[in-house]
Short mmCIF file of C-alpha atoms in Angstrom, two decimals:
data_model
loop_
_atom_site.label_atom_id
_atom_site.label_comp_id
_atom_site.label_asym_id
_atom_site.label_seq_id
_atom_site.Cartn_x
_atom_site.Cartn_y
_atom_site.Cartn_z
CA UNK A 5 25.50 102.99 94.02
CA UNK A 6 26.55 106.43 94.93
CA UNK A 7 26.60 108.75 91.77
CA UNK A 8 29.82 109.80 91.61
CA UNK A 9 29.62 112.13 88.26
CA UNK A 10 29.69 114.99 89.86
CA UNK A 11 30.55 118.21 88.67
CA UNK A 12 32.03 120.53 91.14
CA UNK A 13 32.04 124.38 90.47
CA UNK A 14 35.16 126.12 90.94
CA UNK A 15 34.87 128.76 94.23
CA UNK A 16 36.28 131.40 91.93
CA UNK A 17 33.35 131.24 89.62
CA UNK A 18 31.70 133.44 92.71
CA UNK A 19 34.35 135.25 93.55
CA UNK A 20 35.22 138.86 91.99
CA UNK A 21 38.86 140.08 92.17
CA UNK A 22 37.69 142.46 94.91
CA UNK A 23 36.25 139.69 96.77
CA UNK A 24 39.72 137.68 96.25
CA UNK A 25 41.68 140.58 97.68
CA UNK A 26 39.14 140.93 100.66
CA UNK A 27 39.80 137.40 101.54
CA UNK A 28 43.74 137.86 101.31
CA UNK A 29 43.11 141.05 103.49
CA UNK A 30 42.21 139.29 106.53
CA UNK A 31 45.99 137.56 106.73
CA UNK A 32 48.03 139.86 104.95
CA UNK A 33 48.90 143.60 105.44
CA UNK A 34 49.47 145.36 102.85
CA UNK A 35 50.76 144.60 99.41
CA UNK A 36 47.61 146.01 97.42
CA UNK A 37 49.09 145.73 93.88
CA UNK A 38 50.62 141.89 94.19
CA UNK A 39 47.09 141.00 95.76
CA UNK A 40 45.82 142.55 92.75
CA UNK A 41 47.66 141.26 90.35
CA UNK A 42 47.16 137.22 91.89
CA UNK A 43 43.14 138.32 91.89
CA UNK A 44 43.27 139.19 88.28
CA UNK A 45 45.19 136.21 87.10
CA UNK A 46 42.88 133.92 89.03
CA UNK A 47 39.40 135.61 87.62
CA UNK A 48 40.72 135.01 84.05
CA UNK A 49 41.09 131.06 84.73
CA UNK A 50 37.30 131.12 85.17
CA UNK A 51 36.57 133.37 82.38
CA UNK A 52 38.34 131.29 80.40
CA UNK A 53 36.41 128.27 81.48
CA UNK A 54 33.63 129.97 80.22
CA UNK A 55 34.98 130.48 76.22
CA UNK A 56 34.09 128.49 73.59
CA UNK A 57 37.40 125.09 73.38
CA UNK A 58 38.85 126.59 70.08
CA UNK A 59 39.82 129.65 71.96
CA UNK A 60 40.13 128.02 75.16
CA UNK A 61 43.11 126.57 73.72
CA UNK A 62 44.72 130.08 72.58
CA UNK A 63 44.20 131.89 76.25
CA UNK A 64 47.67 130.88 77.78
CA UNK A 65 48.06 131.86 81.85
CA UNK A 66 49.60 135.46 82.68
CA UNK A 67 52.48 133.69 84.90
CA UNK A 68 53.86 136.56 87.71
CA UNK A 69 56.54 137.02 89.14
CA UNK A 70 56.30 138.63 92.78
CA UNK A 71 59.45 141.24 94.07
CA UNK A 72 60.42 142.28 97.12
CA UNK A 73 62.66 141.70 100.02
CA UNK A 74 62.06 138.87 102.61
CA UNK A 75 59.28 138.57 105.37
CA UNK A 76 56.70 141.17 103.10
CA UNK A 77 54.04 138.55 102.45
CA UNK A 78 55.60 136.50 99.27
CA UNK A 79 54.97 132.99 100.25
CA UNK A 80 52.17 134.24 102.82
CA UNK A 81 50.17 135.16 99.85
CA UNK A 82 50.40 131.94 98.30
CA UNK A 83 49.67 129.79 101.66
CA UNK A 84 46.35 131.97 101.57
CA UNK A 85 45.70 130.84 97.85
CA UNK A 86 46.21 127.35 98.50
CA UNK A 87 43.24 127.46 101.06
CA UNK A 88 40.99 130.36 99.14
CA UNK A 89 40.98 128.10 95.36
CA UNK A 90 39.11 124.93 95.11
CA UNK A 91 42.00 124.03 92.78
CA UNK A 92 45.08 121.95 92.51
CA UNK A 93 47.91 124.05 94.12
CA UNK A 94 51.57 123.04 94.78
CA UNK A 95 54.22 125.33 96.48
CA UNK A 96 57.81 124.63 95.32
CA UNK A 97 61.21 125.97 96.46
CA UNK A 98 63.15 125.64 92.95
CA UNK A 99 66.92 125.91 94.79
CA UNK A 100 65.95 121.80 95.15
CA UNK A 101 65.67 121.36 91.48
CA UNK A 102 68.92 120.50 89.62
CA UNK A 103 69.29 120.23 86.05
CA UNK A 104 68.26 116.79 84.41
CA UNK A 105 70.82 113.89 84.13
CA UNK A 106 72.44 115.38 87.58
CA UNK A 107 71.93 114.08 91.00
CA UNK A 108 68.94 115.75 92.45
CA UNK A 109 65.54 116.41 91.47
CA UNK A 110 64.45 117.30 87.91
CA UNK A 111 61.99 120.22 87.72
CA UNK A 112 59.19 118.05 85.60
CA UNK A 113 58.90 116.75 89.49
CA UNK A 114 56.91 119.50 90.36
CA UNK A 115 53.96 118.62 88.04
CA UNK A 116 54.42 115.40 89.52
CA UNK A 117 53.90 116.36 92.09
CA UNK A 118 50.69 118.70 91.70
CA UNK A 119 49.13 115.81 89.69
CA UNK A 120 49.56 113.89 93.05
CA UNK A 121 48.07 116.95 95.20
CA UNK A 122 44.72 116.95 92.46
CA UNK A 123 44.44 113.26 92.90
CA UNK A 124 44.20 113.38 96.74
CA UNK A 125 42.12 116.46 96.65
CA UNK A 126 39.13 114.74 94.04
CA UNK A 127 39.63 111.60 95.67
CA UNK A 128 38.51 113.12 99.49
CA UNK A 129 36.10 114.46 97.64
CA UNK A 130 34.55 111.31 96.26
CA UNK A 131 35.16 110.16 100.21
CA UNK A 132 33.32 112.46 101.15
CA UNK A 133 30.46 111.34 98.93
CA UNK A 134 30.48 107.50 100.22
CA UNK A 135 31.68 108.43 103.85
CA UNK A 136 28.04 107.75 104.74
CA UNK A 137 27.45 104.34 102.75
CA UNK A 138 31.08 103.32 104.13
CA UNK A 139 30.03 103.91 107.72
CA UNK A 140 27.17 101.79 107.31
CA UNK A 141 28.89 99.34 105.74
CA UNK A 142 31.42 99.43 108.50
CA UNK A 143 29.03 98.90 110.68
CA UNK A 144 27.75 95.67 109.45
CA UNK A 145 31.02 94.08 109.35
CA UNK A 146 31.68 94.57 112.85
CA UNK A 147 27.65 92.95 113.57
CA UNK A 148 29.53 90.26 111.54
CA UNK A 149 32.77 89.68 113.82
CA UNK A 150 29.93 89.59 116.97
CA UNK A 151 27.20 87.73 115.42
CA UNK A 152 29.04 85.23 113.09
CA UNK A 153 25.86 83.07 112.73
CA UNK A 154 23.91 86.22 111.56
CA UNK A 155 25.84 85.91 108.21
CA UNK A 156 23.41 82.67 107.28
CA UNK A 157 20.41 83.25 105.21
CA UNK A 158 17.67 82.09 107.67
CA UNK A 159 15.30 82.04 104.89
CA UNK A 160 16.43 80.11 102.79
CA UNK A 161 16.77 77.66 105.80
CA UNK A 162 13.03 77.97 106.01
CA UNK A 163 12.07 76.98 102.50
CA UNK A 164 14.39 74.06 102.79
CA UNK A 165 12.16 72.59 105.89
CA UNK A 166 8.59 73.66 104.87
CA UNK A 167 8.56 70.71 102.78
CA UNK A 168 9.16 68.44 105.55
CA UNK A 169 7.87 70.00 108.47
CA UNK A 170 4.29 70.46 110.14
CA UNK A 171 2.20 73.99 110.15
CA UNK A 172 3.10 73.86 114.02
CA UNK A 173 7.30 73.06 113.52
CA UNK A 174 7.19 76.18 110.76
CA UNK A 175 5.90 78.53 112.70
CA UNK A 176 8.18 77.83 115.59
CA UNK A 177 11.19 77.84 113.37
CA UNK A 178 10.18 81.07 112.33
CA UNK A 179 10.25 82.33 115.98
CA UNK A 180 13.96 81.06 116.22
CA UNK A 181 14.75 82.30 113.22
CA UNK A 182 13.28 86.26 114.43
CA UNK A 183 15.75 85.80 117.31
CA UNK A 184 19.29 85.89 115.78
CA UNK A 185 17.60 89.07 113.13
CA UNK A 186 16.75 91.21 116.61
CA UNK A 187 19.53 90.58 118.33
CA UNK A 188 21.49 92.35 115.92
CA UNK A 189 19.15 95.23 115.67
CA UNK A 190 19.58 95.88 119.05
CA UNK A 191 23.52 95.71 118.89
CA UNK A 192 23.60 97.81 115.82
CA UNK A 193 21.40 100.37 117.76
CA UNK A 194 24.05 100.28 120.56
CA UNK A 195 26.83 100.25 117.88
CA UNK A 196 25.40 103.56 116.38
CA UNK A 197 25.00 105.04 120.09
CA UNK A 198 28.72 104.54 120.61
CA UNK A 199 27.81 101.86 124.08
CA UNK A 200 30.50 99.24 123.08
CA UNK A 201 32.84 101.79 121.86
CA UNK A 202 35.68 100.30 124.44
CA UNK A 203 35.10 96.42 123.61
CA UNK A 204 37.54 95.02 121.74
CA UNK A 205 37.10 92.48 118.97
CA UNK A 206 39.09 90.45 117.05
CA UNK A 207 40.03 90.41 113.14
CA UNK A 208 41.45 89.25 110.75
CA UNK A 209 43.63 91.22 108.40
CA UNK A 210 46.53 91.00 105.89
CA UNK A 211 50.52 91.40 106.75
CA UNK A 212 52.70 91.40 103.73
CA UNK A 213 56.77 90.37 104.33
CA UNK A 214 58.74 93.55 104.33
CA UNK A 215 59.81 94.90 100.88
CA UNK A 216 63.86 95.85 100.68
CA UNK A 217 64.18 99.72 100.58
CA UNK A 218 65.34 100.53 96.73
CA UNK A 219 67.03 102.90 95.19
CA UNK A 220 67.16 104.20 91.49
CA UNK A 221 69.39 106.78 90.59
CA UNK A 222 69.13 108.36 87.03
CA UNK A 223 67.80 111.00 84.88
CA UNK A 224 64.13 112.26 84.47
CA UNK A 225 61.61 111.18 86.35
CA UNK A 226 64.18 108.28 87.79
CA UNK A 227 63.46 110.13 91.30
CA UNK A 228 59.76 108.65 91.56
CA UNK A 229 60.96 105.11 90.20
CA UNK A 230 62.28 103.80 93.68
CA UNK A 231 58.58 104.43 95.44
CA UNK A 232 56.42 102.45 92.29
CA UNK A 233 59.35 99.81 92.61
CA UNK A 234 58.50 99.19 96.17
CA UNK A 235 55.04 99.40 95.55
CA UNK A 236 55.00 96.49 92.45
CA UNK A 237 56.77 94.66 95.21
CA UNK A 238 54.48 94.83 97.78
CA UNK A 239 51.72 93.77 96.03
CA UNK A 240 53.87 91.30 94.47
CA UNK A 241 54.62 89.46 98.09
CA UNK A 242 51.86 86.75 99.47
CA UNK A 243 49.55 88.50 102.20
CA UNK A 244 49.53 87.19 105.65
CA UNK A 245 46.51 86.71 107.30
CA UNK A 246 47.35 87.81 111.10
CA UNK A 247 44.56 88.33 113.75
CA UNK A 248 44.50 91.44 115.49
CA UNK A 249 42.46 92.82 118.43
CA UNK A 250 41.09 96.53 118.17
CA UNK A 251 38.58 98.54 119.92
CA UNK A 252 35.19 98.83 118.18
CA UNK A 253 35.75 102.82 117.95
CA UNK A 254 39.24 102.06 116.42
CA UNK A 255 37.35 99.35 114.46
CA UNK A 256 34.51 101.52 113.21
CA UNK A 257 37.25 103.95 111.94
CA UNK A 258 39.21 101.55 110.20
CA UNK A 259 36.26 99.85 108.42
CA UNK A 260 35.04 102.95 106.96
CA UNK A 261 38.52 103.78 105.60
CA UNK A 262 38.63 100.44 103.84
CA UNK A 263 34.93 100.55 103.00
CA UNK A 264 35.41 103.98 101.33
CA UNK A 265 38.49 103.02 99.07
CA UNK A 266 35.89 99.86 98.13
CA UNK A 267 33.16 102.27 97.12
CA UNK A 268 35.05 104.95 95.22
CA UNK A 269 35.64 104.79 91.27
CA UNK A 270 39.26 105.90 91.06
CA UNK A 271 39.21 105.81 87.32
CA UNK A 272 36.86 108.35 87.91
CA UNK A 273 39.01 109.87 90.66
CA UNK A 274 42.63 109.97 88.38
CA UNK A 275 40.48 111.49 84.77
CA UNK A 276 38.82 114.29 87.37
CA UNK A 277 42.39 115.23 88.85
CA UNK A 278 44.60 115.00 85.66
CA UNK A 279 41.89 117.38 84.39
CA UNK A 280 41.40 119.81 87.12
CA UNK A 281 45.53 119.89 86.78
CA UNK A 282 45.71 120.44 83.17
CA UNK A 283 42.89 123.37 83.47
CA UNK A 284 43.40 124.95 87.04
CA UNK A 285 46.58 123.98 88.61
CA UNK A 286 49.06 126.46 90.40
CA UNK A 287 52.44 125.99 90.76
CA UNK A 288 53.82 128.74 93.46
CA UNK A 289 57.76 128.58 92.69
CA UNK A 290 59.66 130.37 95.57
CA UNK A 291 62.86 131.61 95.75
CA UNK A 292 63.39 132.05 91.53
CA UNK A 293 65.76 134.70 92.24
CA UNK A 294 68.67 132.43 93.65
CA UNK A 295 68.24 130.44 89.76
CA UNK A 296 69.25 134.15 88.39
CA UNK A 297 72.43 134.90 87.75
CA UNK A 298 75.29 134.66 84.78
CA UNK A 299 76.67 131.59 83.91
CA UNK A 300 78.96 129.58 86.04
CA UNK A 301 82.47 129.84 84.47
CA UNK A 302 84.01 127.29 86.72
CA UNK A 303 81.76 124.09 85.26
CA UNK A 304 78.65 122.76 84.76
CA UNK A 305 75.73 125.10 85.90
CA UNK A 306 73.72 122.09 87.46
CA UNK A 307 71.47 124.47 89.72
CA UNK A 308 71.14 128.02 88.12
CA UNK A 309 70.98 128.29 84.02
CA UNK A 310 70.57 124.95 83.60
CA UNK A 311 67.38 124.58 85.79
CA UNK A 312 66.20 127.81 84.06
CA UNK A 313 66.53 125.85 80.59
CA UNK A 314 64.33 122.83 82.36
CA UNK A 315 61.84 124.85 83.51
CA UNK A 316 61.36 126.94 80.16
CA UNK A 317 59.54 124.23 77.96
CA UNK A 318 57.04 123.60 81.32
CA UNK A 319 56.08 126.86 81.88
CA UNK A 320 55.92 127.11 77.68
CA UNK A 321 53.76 124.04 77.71
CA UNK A 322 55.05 120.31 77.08
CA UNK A 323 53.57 117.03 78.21
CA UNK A 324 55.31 115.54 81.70
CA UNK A 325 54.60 112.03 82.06
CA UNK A 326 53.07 111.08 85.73
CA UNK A 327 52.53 107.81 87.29
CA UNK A 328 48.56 108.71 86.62
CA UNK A 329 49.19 109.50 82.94
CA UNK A 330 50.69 112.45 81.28
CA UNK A 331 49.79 116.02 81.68
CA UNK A 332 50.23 118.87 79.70
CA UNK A 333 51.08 121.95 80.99
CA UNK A 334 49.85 124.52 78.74
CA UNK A 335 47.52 125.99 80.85
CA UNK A 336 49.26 125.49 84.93
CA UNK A 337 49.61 129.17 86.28
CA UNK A 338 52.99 129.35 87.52
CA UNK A 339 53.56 132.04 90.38
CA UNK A 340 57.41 132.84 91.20
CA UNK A 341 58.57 134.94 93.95
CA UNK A 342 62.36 136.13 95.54
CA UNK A 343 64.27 138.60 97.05
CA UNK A 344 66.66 139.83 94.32
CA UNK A 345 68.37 141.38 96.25
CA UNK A 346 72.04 140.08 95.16
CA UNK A 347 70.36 138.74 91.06
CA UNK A 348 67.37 140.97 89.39
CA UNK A 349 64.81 139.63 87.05
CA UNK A 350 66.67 140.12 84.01
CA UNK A 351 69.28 138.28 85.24
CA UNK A 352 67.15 135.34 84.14
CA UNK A 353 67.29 133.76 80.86
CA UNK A 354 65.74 136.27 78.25
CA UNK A 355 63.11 133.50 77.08
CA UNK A 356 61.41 132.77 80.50
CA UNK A 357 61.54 136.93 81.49
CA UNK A 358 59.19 136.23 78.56
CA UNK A 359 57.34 133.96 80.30
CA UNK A 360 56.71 135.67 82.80
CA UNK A 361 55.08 139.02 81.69
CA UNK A 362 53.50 140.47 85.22
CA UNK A 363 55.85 141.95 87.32
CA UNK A 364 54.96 142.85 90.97
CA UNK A 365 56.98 144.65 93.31
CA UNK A 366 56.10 143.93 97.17
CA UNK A 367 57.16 146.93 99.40
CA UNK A 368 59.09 147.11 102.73
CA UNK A 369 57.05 147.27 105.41
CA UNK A 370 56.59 150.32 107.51
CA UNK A 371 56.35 151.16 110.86
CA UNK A 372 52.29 151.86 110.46
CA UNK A 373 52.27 148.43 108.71
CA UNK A 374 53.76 146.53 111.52
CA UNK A 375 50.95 148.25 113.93
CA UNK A 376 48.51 146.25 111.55
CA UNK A 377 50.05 142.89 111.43
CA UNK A 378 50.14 143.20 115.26
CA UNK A 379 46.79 143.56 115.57
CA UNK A 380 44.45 143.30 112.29
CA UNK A 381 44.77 139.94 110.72
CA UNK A 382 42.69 136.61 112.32
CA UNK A 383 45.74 135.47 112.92
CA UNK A 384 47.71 138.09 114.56
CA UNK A 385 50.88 137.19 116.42
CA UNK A 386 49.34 139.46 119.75
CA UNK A 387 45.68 136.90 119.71
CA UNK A 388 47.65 133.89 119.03
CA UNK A 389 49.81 134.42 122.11
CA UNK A 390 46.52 135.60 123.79
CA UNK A 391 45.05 132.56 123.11
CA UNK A 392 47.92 130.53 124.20
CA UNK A 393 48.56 131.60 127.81
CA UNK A 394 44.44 131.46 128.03
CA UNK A 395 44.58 128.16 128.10
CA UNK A 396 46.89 128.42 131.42
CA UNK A 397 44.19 130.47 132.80
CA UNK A 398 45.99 133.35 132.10
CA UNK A 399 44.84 136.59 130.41
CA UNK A 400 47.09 138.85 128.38
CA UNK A 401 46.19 142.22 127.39
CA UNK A 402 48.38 144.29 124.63
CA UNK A 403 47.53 148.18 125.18
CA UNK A 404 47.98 150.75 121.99
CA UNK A 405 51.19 152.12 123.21
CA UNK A 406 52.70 148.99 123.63
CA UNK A 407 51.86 147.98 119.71
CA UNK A 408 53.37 151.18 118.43
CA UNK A 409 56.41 150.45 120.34
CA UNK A 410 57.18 146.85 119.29
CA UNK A 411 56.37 148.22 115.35
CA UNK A 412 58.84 151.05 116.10
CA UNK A 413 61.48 148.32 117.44
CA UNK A 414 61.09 146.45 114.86
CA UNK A 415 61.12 148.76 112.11
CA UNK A 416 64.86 150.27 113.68
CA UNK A 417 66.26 146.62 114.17
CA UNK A 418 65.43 145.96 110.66
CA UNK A 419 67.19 149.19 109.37
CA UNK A 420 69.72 148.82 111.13
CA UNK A 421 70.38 144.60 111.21
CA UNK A 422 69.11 143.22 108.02
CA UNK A 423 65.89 143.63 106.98
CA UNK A 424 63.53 140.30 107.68
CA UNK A 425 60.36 142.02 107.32
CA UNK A 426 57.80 140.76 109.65
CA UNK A 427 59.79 137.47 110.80
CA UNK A 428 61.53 140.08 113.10
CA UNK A 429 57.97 140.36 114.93
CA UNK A 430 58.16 137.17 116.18
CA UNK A 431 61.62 137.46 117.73
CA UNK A 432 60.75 140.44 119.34
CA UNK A 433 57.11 139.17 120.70
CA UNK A 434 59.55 135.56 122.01
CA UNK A 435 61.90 138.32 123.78
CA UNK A 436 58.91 140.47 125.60
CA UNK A 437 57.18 137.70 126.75
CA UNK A 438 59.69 134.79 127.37
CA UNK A 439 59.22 135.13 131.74
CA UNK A 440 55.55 135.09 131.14
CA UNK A 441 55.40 131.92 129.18
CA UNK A 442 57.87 130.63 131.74
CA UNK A 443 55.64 131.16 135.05
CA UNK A 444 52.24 131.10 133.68
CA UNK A 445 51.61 127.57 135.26
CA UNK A 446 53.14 128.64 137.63
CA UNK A 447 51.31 132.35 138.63
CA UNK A 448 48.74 132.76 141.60
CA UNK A 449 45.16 133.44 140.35
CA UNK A 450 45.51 137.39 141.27
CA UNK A 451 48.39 137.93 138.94
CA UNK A 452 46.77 135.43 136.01
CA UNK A 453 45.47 139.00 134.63
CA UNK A 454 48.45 140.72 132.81
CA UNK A 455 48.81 144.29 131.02
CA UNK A 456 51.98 144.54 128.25
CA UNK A 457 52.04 148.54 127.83
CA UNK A 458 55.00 150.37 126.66
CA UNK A 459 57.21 150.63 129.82
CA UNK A 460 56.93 146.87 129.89
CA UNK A 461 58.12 146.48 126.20
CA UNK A 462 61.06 148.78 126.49
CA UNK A 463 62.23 147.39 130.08
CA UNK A 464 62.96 143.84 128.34
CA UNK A 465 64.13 144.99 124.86
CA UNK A 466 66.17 147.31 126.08
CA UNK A 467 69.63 145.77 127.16
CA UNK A 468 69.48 144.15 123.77
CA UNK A 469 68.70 146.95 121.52
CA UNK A 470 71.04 148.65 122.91
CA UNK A 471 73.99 146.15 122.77
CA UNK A 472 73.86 146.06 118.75
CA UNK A 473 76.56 142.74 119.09
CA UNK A 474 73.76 141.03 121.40
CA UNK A 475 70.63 141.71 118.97
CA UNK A 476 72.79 140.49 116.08
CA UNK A 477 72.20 136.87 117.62
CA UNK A 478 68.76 137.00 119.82
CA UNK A 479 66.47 139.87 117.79
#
């Protein structure tokens, strides 16, 4: 049985703030403080791990809230997190929320839905623990489906017969019975080598009737309802059993999925995700700003003051009931991030400003800063294009002047349009090298080698930066 206690260490443990920020570095320009800030609040989760329970249970989270104006690195920051922690993380947009008892979603959903995120994330975990056993075991059943008479016990055959058979008979019944044992040595050698990869086999599986779609309208947590409904169904309905013909590959990959979900404790799998959610989960709520505002004075404030009085007692701490049991929220790091540029902070209900004591502005980028994005990150918008047209056989090369001249573009369309930040990069990059993407199958082998400079840049921007009506719609 694969041991499947075990206890796995949280990445932050050996990462330092600095480290933290040096890993957000390689994607994002910029934004030292709000990288900062993130680092520090993510450190103090695994101090706190470290405390003694009694005053484990008096360290609440230092929730932020992240300003500044779109396309800066708000949500990019949290995309980075999501990958960096080993923990649960769930990004929400909160304009989706509406208060409870309306139509719409309720905002205890979101802890629904992290729960959900831990419980996939422990249980590939486990998966990955058993892959190996499940493989094996995959294997096997397949040497079953070719070698049906293999599944006999041969020797208990033979101690049936020695009683009634001569020296002579038993020894060649034991010959016989060798034969069936090699043959499927040498097919599970094969099997493992990936030879009968392309024969197909027959199986038998399960087909259960179609279940009615459902739907259950209502208040809290009536949203998830119509899914377990459909589920109690389905497993409610009398299986099928329906043959079906598969490749062995396809076969081998299937098997090991089933054998896995055989081999894993998810008892095991729901306690280690409810408490990973409980102690290190991450809510990322985007777009808070468009909740701030005064009251509506027309009716019911369904989506602004009213999801703002939902969301207070979760980011306080209450207990949200979840399809895997409940989970209490005293300790889930919420992140928020918007614009405000129409709202500001304290436009927000006075008692979850409170809430929310770390404040981080995020700066508009500069000309100097859009020279870096072009170029600095792993995943700069000037390699991925690079690595696109490579695979037409074509090679692009960006030179320095041409860099400074799509930052300097970009930095006067967004004074002078509205400001998008660094989205407007990847209008402008669509623009410069539209004909290229266009003829690259198309190009002969001595013009497959191609140099963007400056001239280049400002020969296809320039009708449309020029023609401020025109770069309205296309930049």
């Amino acid at each position: 049985m694969i041991d499947q206690n075990v206890t796995h260490p949280d990445i932050l443990e050996d990462l330092t703030p600095r480290q933290i920020v040096c890993e957000l570095d390689k994607y994002i320009i910029g934004q030292d403080e709000a990288k900062k800030s993130v680092a520090i609040a993510l450190r103090n989760r695994s101090r706190r791990k470290c405390l003694e329970p009694e005053m484990q249970e008096e360290i609440a989270p230092k929730n932020i809230v992240m300003i500044g104006p779109t396309g800066v690195g708000k949500t990019e920051i949290a995309r980075r997190l999501s990958r960096l922690v080993k923990a649960p993380f769930f990004k929400v947009e909160i304009t989706k929320y509406t208060e409870v008892g309306y139509m719409g979603r309720d905002v205890e959903s979101m802890v629904r839905d992290l729960t959900y995120t831990a419980v996939t994330m422990v249980k590939n975990e486990y998966s990955d623990l058993v892959r190996e056993k499940a493989g094996v075991n995959a294997v096997e059943r397949i040497l079953d489906i070719l070698l049906p008479e293999s599944r006999f016990d041969f020797s208990k055959v033979k101690e049936k017969t020695l009683s009634i058979i001569t020296d002579s008979e038993t020894a060649v019944h034991d010959t016989e019975s060798d034969g069936p044992d090699q043959e499927r040595e040498r097919l599970r050698t094969e099997l493992q080598n990936g030879i009968l990869d392309d024969i197909e086999i027959e199986y038998e599986g399960e087909s259960s009737s179609p279940v009615p779609v459902m739907s259950v309208f209502g208040g809290s947590g009536m949203e998830d309802m119509d899914i377990q409904l459909q589920q109690m169904l389905g497993d409610l309905m009398p299986k099928k059993p329906r043959k079906m013909k598969i490749t062995i590959a396809e076969a081998k990959e299937l098997f090991a999925a089933e054998e896995v979900e055989k081999l894993i404790d998810m008892d095991k799998v729901v306690n280690e995700a409810l408490r990973r959610t409980e102690e290190m989960g991450i809510v990322f709520v985007d777009e808070i700003d468009k909740i701030a505002g005064n009251a509506s004075k027309s009716g019911p404030d369904v989506s602004r003051q009213g999801v703002q009085r939902d969301l207070l007692p979760i980011v306080e701490g209450t207990t949200v009931n979840t399809k895997y049991g409940p989970v209490k929220t005293n300790h889930i790091l919420f992140i928020s991030a918007g614009a405000f540029n129409v709202s500001k902070p304290s436009d927000l209900i006075p008692e979850l400003q409170g809430r929310f004591p770390i404040r981080v502005e995020l700066n508009s980028l500069s000309e100097e800063d859009f020279k870096k994005i072009l170029t600095i990150p792993k995943n700069s918008l000037t390699k991925q294009y690079t690595e696109l047209l490579k695979t037409e056989g074509v090679h692009l090369n960006f030179t320095d002047d041409a860099i400074a001249e799509i930052a300097k573009t970009a930095k006067k369309l967004n004074e002078e349009l509205e400001n998008i930040g660094a989205r407007r990069l990847h209008t402008i990059m669509e623009k410069i090298l539209e004909d290229i993407l266009f003829e690259a199958p198309d190009l002969h082998d001595d013009k497959k080698s191609i140099h963007i400079d400056a001239a280049y840049v400002q020969l296809k921007l320039e009708k449309t930066v020029q023609n401020q009506d025109l770069s309205r719609y296309i930049l």
